[in-house]
CSV table of C-alpha atoms in Angstrom, one decimal:
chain,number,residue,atom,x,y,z
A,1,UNK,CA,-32.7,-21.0,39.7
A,2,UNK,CA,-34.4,-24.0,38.9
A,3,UNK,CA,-36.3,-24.8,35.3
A,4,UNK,CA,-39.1,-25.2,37.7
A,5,UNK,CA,-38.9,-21.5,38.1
A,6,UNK,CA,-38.4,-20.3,34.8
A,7,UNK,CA,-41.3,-22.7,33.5
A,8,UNK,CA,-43.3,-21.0,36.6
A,9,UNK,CA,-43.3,-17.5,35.2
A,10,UNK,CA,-43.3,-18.4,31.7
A,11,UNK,CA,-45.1,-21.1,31.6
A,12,UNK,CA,-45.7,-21.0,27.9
A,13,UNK,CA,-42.1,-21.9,27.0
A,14,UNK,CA,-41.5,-25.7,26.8
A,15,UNK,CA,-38.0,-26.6,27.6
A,16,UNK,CA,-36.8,-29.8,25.4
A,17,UNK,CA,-36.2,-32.5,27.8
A,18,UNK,CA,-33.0,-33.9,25.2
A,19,UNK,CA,-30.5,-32.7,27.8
A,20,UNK,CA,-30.2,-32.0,31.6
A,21,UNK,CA,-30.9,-29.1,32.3
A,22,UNK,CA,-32.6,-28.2,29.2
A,23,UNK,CA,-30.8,-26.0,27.1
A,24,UNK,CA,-33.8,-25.8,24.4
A,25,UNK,CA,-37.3,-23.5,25.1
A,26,UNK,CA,-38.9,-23.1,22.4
A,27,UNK,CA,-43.1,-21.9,22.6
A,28,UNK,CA,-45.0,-18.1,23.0
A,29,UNK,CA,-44.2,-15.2,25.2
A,30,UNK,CA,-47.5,-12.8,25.9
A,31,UNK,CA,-46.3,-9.3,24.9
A,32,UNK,CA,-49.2,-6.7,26.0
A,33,UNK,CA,-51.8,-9.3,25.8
A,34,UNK,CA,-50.5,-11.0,22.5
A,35,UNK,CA,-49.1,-14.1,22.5
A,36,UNK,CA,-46.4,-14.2,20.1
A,37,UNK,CA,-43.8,-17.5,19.0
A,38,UNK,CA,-40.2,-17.6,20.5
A,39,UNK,CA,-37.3,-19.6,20.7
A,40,UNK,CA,-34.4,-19.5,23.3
A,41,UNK,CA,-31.3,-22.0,22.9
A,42,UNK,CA,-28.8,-21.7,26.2
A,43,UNK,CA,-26.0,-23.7,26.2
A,44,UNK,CA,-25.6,-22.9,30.0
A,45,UNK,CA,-28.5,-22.8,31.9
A,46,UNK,CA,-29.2,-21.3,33.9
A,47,UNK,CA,-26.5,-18.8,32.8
A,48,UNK,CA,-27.4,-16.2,29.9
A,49,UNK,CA,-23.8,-16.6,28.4
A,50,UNK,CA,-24.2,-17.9,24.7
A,51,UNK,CA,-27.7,-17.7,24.9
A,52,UNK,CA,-29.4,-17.2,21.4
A,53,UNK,CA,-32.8,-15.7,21.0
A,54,UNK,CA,-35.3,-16.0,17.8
A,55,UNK,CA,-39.2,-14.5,17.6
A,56,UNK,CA,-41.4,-14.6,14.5
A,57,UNK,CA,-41.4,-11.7,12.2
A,58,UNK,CA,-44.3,-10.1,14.3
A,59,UNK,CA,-42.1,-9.9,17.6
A,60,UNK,CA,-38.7,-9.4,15.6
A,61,UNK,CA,-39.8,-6.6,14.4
A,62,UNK,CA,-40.2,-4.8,17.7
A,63,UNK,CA,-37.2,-6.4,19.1
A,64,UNK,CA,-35.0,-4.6,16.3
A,65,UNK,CA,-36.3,-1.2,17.6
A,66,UNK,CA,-35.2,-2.1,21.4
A,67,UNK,CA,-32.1,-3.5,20.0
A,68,UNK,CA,-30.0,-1.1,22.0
A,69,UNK,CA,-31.8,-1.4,25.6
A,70,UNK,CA,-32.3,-5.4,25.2
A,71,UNK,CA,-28.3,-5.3,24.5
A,72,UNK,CA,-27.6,-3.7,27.8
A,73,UNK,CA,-29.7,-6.1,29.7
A,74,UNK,CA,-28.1,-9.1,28.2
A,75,UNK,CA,-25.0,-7.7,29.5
A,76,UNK,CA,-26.5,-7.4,33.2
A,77,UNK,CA,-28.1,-10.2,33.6
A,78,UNK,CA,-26.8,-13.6,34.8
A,79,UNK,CA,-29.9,-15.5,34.8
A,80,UNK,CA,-32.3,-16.3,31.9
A,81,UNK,CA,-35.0,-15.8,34.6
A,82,UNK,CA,-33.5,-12.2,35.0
A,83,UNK,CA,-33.2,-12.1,31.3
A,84,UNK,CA,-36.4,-13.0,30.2
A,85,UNK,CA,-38.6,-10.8,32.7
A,86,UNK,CA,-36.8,-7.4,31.5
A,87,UNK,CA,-37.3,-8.4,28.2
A,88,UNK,CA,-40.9,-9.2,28.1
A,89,UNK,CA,-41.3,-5.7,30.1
A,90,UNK,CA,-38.9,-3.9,27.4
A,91,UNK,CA,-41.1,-5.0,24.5
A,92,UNK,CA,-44.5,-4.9,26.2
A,93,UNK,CA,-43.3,-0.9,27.0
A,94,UNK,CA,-42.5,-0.1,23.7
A,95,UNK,CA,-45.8,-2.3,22.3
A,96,UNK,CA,-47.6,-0.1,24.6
A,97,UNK,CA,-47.2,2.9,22.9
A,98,UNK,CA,-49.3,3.3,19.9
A,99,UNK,CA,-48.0,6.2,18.8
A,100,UNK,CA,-44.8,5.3,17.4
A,101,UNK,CA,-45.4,1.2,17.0
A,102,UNK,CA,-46.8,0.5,13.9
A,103,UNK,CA,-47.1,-3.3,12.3
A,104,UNK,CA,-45.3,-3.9,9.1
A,105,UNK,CA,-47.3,-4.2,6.3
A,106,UNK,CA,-46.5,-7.7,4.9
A,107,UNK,CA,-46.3,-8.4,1.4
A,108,UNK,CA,-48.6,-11.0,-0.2
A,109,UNK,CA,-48.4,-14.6,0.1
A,110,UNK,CA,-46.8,-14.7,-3.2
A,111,UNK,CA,-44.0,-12.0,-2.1
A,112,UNK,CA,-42.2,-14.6,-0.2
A,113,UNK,CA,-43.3,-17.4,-1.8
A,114,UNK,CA,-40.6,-16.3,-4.6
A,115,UNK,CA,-38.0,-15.3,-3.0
A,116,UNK,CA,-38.1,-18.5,-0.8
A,117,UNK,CA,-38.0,-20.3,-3.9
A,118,UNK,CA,-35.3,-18.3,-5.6
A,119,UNK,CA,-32.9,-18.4,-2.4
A,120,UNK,CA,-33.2,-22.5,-2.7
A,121,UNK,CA,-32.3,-22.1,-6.0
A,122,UNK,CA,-28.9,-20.3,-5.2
A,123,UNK,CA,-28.4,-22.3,-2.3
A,124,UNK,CA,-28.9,-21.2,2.0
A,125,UNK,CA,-25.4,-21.4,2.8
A,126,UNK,CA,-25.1,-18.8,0.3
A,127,UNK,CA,-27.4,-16.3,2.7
A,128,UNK,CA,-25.6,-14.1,4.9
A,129,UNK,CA,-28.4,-11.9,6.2
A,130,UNK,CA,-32.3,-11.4,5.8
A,131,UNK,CA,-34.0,-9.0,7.9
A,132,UNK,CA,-37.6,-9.6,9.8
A,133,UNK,CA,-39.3,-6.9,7.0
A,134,UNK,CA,-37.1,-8.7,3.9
A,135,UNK,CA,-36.9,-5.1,2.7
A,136,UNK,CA,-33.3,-6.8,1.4
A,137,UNK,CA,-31.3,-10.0,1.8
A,138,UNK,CA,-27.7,-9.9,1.6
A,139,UNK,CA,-26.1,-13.1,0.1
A,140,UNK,CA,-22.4,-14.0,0.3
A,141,UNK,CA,-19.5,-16.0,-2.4
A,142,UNK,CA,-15.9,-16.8,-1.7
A,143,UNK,CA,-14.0,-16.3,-4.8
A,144,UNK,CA,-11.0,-18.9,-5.7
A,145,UNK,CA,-8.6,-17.4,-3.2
A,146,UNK,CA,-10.7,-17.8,-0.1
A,147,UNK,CA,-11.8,-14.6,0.1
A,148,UNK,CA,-15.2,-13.7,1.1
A,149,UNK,CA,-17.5,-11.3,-0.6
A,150,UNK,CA,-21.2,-10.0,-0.1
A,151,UNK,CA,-23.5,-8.9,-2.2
A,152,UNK,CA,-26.7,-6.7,-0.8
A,153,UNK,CA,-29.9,-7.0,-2.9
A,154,UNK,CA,-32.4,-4.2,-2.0
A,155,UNK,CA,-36.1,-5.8,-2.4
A,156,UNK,CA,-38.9,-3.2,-3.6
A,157,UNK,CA,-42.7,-4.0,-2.6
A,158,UNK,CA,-43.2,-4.7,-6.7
A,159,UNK,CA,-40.7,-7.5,-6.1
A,160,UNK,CA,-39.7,-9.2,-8.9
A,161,UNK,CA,-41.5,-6.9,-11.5
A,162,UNK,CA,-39.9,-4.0,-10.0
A,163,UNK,CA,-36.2,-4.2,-10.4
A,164,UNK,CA,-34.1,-4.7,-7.0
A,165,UNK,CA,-31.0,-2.1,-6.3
A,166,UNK,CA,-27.6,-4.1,-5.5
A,167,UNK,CA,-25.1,-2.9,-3.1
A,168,UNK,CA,-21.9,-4.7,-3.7
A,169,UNK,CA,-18.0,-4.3,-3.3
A,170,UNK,CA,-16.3,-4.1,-6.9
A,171,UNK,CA,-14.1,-1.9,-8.2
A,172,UNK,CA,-16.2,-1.2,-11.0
A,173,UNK,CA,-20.0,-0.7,-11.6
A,174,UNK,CA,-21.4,-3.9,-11.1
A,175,UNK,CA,-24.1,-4.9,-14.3
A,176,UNK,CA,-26.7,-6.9,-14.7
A,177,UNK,CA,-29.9,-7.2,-17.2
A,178,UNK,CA,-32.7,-7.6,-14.9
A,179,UNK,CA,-36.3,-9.6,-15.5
A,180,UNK,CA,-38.4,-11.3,-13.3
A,181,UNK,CA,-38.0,-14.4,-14.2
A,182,UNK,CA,-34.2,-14.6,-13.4
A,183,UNK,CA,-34.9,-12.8,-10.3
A,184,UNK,CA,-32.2,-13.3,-7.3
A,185,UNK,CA,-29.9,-16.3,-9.0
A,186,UNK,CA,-29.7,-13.9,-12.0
A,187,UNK,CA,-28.3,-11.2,-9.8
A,188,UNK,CA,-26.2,-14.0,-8.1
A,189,UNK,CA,-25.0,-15.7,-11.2
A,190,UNK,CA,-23.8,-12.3,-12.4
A,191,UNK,CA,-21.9,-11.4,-8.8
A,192,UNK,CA,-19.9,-14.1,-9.4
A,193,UNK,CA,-18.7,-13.6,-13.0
A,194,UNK,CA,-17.7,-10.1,-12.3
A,195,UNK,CA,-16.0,-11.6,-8.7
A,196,UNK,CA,-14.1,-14.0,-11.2
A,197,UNK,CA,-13.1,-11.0,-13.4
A,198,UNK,CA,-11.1,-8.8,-11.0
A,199,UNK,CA,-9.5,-11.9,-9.4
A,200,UNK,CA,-6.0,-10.8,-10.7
A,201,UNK,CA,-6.2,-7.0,-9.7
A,202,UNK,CA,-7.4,-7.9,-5.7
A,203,UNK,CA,-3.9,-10.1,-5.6
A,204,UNK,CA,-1.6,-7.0,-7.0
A,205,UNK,CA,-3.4,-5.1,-4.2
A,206,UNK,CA,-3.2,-7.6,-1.5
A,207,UNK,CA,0.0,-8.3,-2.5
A,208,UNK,CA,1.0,-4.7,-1.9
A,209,UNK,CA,-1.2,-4.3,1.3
A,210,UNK,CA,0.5,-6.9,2.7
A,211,UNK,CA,4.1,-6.2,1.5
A,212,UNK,CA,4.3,-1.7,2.2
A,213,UNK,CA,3.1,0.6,4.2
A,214,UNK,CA,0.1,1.8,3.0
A,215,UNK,CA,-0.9,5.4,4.5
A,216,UNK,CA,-4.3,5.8,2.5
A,217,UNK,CA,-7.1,4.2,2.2
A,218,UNK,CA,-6.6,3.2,6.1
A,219,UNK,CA,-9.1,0.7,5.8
A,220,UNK,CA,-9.2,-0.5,2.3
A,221,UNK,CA,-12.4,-1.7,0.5
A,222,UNK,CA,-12.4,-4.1,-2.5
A,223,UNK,CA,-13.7,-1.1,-4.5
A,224,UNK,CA,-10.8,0.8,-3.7
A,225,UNK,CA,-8.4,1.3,-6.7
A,226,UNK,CA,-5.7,3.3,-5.0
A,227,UNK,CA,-2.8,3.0,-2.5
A,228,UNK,CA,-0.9,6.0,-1.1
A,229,UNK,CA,2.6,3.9,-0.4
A,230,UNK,CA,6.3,5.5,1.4
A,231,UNK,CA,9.0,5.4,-0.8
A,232,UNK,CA,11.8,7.0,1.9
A,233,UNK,CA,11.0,9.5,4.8
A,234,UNK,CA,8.6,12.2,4.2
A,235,UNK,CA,7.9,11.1,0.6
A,236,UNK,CA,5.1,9.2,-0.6
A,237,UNK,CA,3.4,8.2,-4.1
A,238,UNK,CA,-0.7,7.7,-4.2
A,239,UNK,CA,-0.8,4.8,-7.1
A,240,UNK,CA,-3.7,4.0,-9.1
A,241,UNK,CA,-4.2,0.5,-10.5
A,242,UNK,CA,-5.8,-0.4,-13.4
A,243,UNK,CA,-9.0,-2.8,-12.9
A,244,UNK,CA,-8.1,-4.9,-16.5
A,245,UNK,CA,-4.7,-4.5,-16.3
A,246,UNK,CA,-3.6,-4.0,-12.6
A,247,UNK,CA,0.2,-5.8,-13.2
A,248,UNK,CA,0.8,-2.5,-15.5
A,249,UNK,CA,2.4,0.8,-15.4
A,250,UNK,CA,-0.5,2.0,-12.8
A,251,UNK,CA,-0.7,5.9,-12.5
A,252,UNK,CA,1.6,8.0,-10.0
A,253,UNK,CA,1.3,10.8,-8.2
A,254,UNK,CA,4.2,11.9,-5.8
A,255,UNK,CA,4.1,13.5,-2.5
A,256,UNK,CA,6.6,15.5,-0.7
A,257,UNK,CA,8.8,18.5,-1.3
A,258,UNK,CA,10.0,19.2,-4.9
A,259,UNK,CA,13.4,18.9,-4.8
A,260,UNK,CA,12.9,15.1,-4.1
A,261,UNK,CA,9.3,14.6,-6.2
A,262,UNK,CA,10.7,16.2,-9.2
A,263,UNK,CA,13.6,13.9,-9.8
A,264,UNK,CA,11.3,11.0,-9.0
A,265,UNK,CA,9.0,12.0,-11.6
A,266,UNK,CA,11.8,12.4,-14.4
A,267,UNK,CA,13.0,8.9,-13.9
A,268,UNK,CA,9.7,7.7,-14.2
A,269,UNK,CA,9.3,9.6,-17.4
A,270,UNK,CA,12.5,8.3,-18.7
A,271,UNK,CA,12.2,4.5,-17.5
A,272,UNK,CA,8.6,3.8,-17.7
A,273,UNK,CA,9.0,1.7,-20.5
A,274,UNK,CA,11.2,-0.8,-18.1
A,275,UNK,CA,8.3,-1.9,-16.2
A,276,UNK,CA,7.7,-5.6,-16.3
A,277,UNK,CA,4.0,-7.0,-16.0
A,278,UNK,CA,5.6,-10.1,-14.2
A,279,UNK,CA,7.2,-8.5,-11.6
A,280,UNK,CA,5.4,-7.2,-8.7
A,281,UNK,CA,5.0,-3.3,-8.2
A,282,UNK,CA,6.9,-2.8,-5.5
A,283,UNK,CA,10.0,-4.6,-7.2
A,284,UNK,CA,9.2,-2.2,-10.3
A,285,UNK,CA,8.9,0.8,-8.1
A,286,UNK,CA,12.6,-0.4,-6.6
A,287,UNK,CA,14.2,-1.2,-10.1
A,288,UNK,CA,13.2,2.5,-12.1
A,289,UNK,CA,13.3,4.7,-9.5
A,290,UNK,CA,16.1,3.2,-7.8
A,291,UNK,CA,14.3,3.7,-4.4
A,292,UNK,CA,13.1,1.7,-1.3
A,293,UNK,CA,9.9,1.3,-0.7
A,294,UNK,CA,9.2,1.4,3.6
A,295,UNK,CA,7.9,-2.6,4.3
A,296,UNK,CA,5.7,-3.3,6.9
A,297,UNK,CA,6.8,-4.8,9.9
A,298,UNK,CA,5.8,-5.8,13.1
A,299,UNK,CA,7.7,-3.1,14.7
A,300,UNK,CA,6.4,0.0,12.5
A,301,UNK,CA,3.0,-0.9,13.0
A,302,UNK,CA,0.6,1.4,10.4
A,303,UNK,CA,4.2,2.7,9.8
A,304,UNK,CA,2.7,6.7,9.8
A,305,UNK,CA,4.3,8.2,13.1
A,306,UNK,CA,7.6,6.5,11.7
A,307,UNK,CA,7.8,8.1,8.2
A,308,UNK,CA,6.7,11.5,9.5
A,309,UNK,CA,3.1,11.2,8.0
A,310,UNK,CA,0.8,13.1,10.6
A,311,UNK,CA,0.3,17.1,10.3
A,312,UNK,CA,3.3,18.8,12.2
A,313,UNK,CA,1.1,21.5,13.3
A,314,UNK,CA,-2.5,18.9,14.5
A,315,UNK,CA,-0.6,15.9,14.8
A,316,UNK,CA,-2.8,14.3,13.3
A,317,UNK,CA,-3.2,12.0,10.1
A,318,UNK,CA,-6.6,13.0,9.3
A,319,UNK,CA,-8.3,16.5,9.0
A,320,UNK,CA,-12.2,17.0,8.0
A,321,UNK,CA,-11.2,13.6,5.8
A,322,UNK,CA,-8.0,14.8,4.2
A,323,UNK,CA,-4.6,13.6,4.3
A,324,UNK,CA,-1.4,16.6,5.2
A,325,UNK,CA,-0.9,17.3,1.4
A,326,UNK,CA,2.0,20.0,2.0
A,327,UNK,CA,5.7,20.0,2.5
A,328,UNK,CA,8.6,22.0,3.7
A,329,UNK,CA,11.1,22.0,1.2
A,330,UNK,CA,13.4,22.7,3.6
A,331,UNK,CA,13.1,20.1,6.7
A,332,UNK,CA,10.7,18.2,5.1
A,333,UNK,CA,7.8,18.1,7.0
A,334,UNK,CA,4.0,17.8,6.4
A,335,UNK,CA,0.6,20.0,6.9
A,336,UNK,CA,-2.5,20.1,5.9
A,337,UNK,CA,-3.6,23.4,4.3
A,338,UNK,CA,-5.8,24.6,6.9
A,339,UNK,CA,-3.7,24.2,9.7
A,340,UNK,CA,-0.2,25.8,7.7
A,341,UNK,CA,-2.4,29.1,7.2
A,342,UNK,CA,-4.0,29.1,10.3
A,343,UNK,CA,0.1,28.9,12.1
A,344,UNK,CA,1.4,31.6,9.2
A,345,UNK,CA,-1.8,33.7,9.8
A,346,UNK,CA,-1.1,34.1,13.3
A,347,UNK,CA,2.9,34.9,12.7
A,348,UNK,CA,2.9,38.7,13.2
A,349,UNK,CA,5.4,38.6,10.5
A,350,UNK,CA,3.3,36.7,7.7
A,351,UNK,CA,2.9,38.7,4.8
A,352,UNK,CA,-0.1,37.7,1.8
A,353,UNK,CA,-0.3,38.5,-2.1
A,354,UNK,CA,-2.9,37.7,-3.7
A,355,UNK,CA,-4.4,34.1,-3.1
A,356,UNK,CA,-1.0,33.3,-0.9
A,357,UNK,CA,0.5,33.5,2.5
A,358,UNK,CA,4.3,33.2,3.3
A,359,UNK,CA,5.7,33.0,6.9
A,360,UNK,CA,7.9,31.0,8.7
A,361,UNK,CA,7.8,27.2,8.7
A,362,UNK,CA,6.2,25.7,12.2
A,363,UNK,CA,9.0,23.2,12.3
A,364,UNK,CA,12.5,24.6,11.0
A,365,UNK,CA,11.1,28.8,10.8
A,366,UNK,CA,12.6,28.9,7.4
A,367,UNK,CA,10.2,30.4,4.8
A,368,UNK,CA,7.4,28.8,3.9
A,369,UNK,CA,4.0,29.4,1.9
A,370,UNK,CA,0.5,28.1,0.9
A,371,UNK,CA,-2.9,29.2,-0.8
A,372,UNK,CA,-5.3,30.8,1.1
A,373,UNK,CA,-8.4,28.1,1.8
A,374,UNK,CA,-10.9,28.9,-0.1
């Protein structure tokens, strides 16, 4: 294929003549009889690999609703010839019919005008995202460590005399006193003082994500304020840390079957005074309760199939969202509520009273019980 060709059928599109062959079109694309203004940068004609694609807001618009199909024939085509006819017959299909394509409604002049303005003031490499209908922009800060955080700013029609709603990570309600003159850099300015005051509590938790075993959250969040950590084999502790004080006692809450939670809990009672803000928590943790906590390794992996985490009924981590949150006493072993009473509901020898069920355990048969799900 030839840029003769391609200019051929589309004959609107002007390639730049900087490099041989081009790898610059830029010009309008007629869409069901409108002509509407698109750029195309390929870095290998005639190939469509690394090809980028921009429209005006108009086109960009419809493009986002064909998103899925125009995906699929990115993936089959080789050519941008190929490319390009499929696409103009995706969006002139769905421009077609009336019935469900309806233009945007743009804001006034004004509108954008502002926020233009207000994202120069904060600075574009700050930007992370603005969609074709600027129904929000999402702007982005690394704090002193290198990490990288986003902040989402929901823009109302009655922008900026009606007050934006901000989506953000932060492991406490993010604040702000809104007016309309501040507008976006007020937002922004007060994104990164709050990023700048919780630098301390995301190192005690990377610290520990890095360092244990963490069964739950999976996937943590920098909202998250919790880690469910292994201390030894079937025996875990769900910590909470403190936002303004994160290198303090946090709070414990021990999992696993009494006979080894309860003497946990005693020694914390009795030594909690020991813990030292300088050390880290999982060299506290060692030091008062005078037990290992399971490191990751390369080996272990996420560490759960290991330490006996997964249901021994499901075999599975995760039931309807929840974690197994009951243990043998016996052989140690956990379940998840539902799926202990469904196996002791089933034992012909079961017997209930009142809210509870006893049986035999799935895994050792010694006796076992739980509360009836509700």
């Amino acid at each position: 294929m030839s840029v003769l060709d391609f200019c051929t059928e589309f004959p609107w599109l002007i390639p730049s003549l900087n490099s041989k062959p081009p790898r610059y079109f830029h010009g309008l694309i007629d869409i069901a009889g409108t002509y509407y203004e698109i750029s195309l940068k390929i870095p290998k004609f005639p190939s469509t690999r690394g090809m980028k694609l921009s429209t005006s807001l108009g086109l960009s618009c419809l493009v986002e609703r064909c998103r899925p199909q125009l995906s699929t024939i990115e993936q089959e085509c080789s050519t941008i010839l190929e490319y390009m006819r499929k696409f103009q017959t995706v969006c002139t299909s769905a421009h077609s019919k009336q019935d469900s394509f309806r233009e945007i409604p743009l804001p006034p002049a004004s509108f954008f005008k502002s926020i233009l303005s207000q994202l120069e003031d904060i600075g574009w490499r700050k930007v992370y995202e603005i969609p074709p209908d600027f129904t929000y922009i999402t702007l982005q800060e690394s704090d002193i460590k290198g990490r990288l955080h986003k902040i989402k700013v929901g823009i109302p029609q009655g922008y900026p005399e009606e007050e934006p709603t901000v989506d953000v990570d932060l492991p406490r309600e993010f604040q702000f006193s809104w007016n309309s003159v501040g507008g976006l850099p007020l937002i922004f300015a007060a994104f990164k003082d709050q990023l700048s005051s919780v630098q301390q509590f995301w190192d005690v938790l990377d610290d520990l994500d890095e360092t244990v075993v963490v069964l739950d959250p999976q996937n943590p969040e920098r909202r998250h304020k919790t880690r469910r950590i292994f201390l030894s084999n079937h025996v875990s502790v769900q910590l909470t840390i403190s936002v303004e004080h994160p290198r303090n006692l946090p709070q414990f809450h021990f999992f696993g079957p009494s006979s080894l939670t309860t003497p946990l809990n005693n020694c914390l009672t009795e030594k909690y005074q020991d813990w030292d803000p300088e050390q880290s928590i999982v060299n506290n943790i060692e030091r008062i309760l005078a037990v290992e906590v399971v490191k990751r390794s390369a080996q272990s992996g996420s560490g759960n199939e290991e330490w006996g985490a997964e249901c021994a009924v499901c075999y599975s981590l995760l039931l309807d969202g929840c974690h197994p949150d009951l243990t043998c006493d016996h052989c140690s072993q956990s379940f998840h509520l539902n799926c202990l009473y469904e196996w002791l509901h089933g034992l012909p020898n079961s017997r209930q009273s009142m809210k509870f069920i006893f049986g035999d355990c799935p895994y050792c048969s010694r006796l076992i019980s739980c509360k009836v799900p509700a």
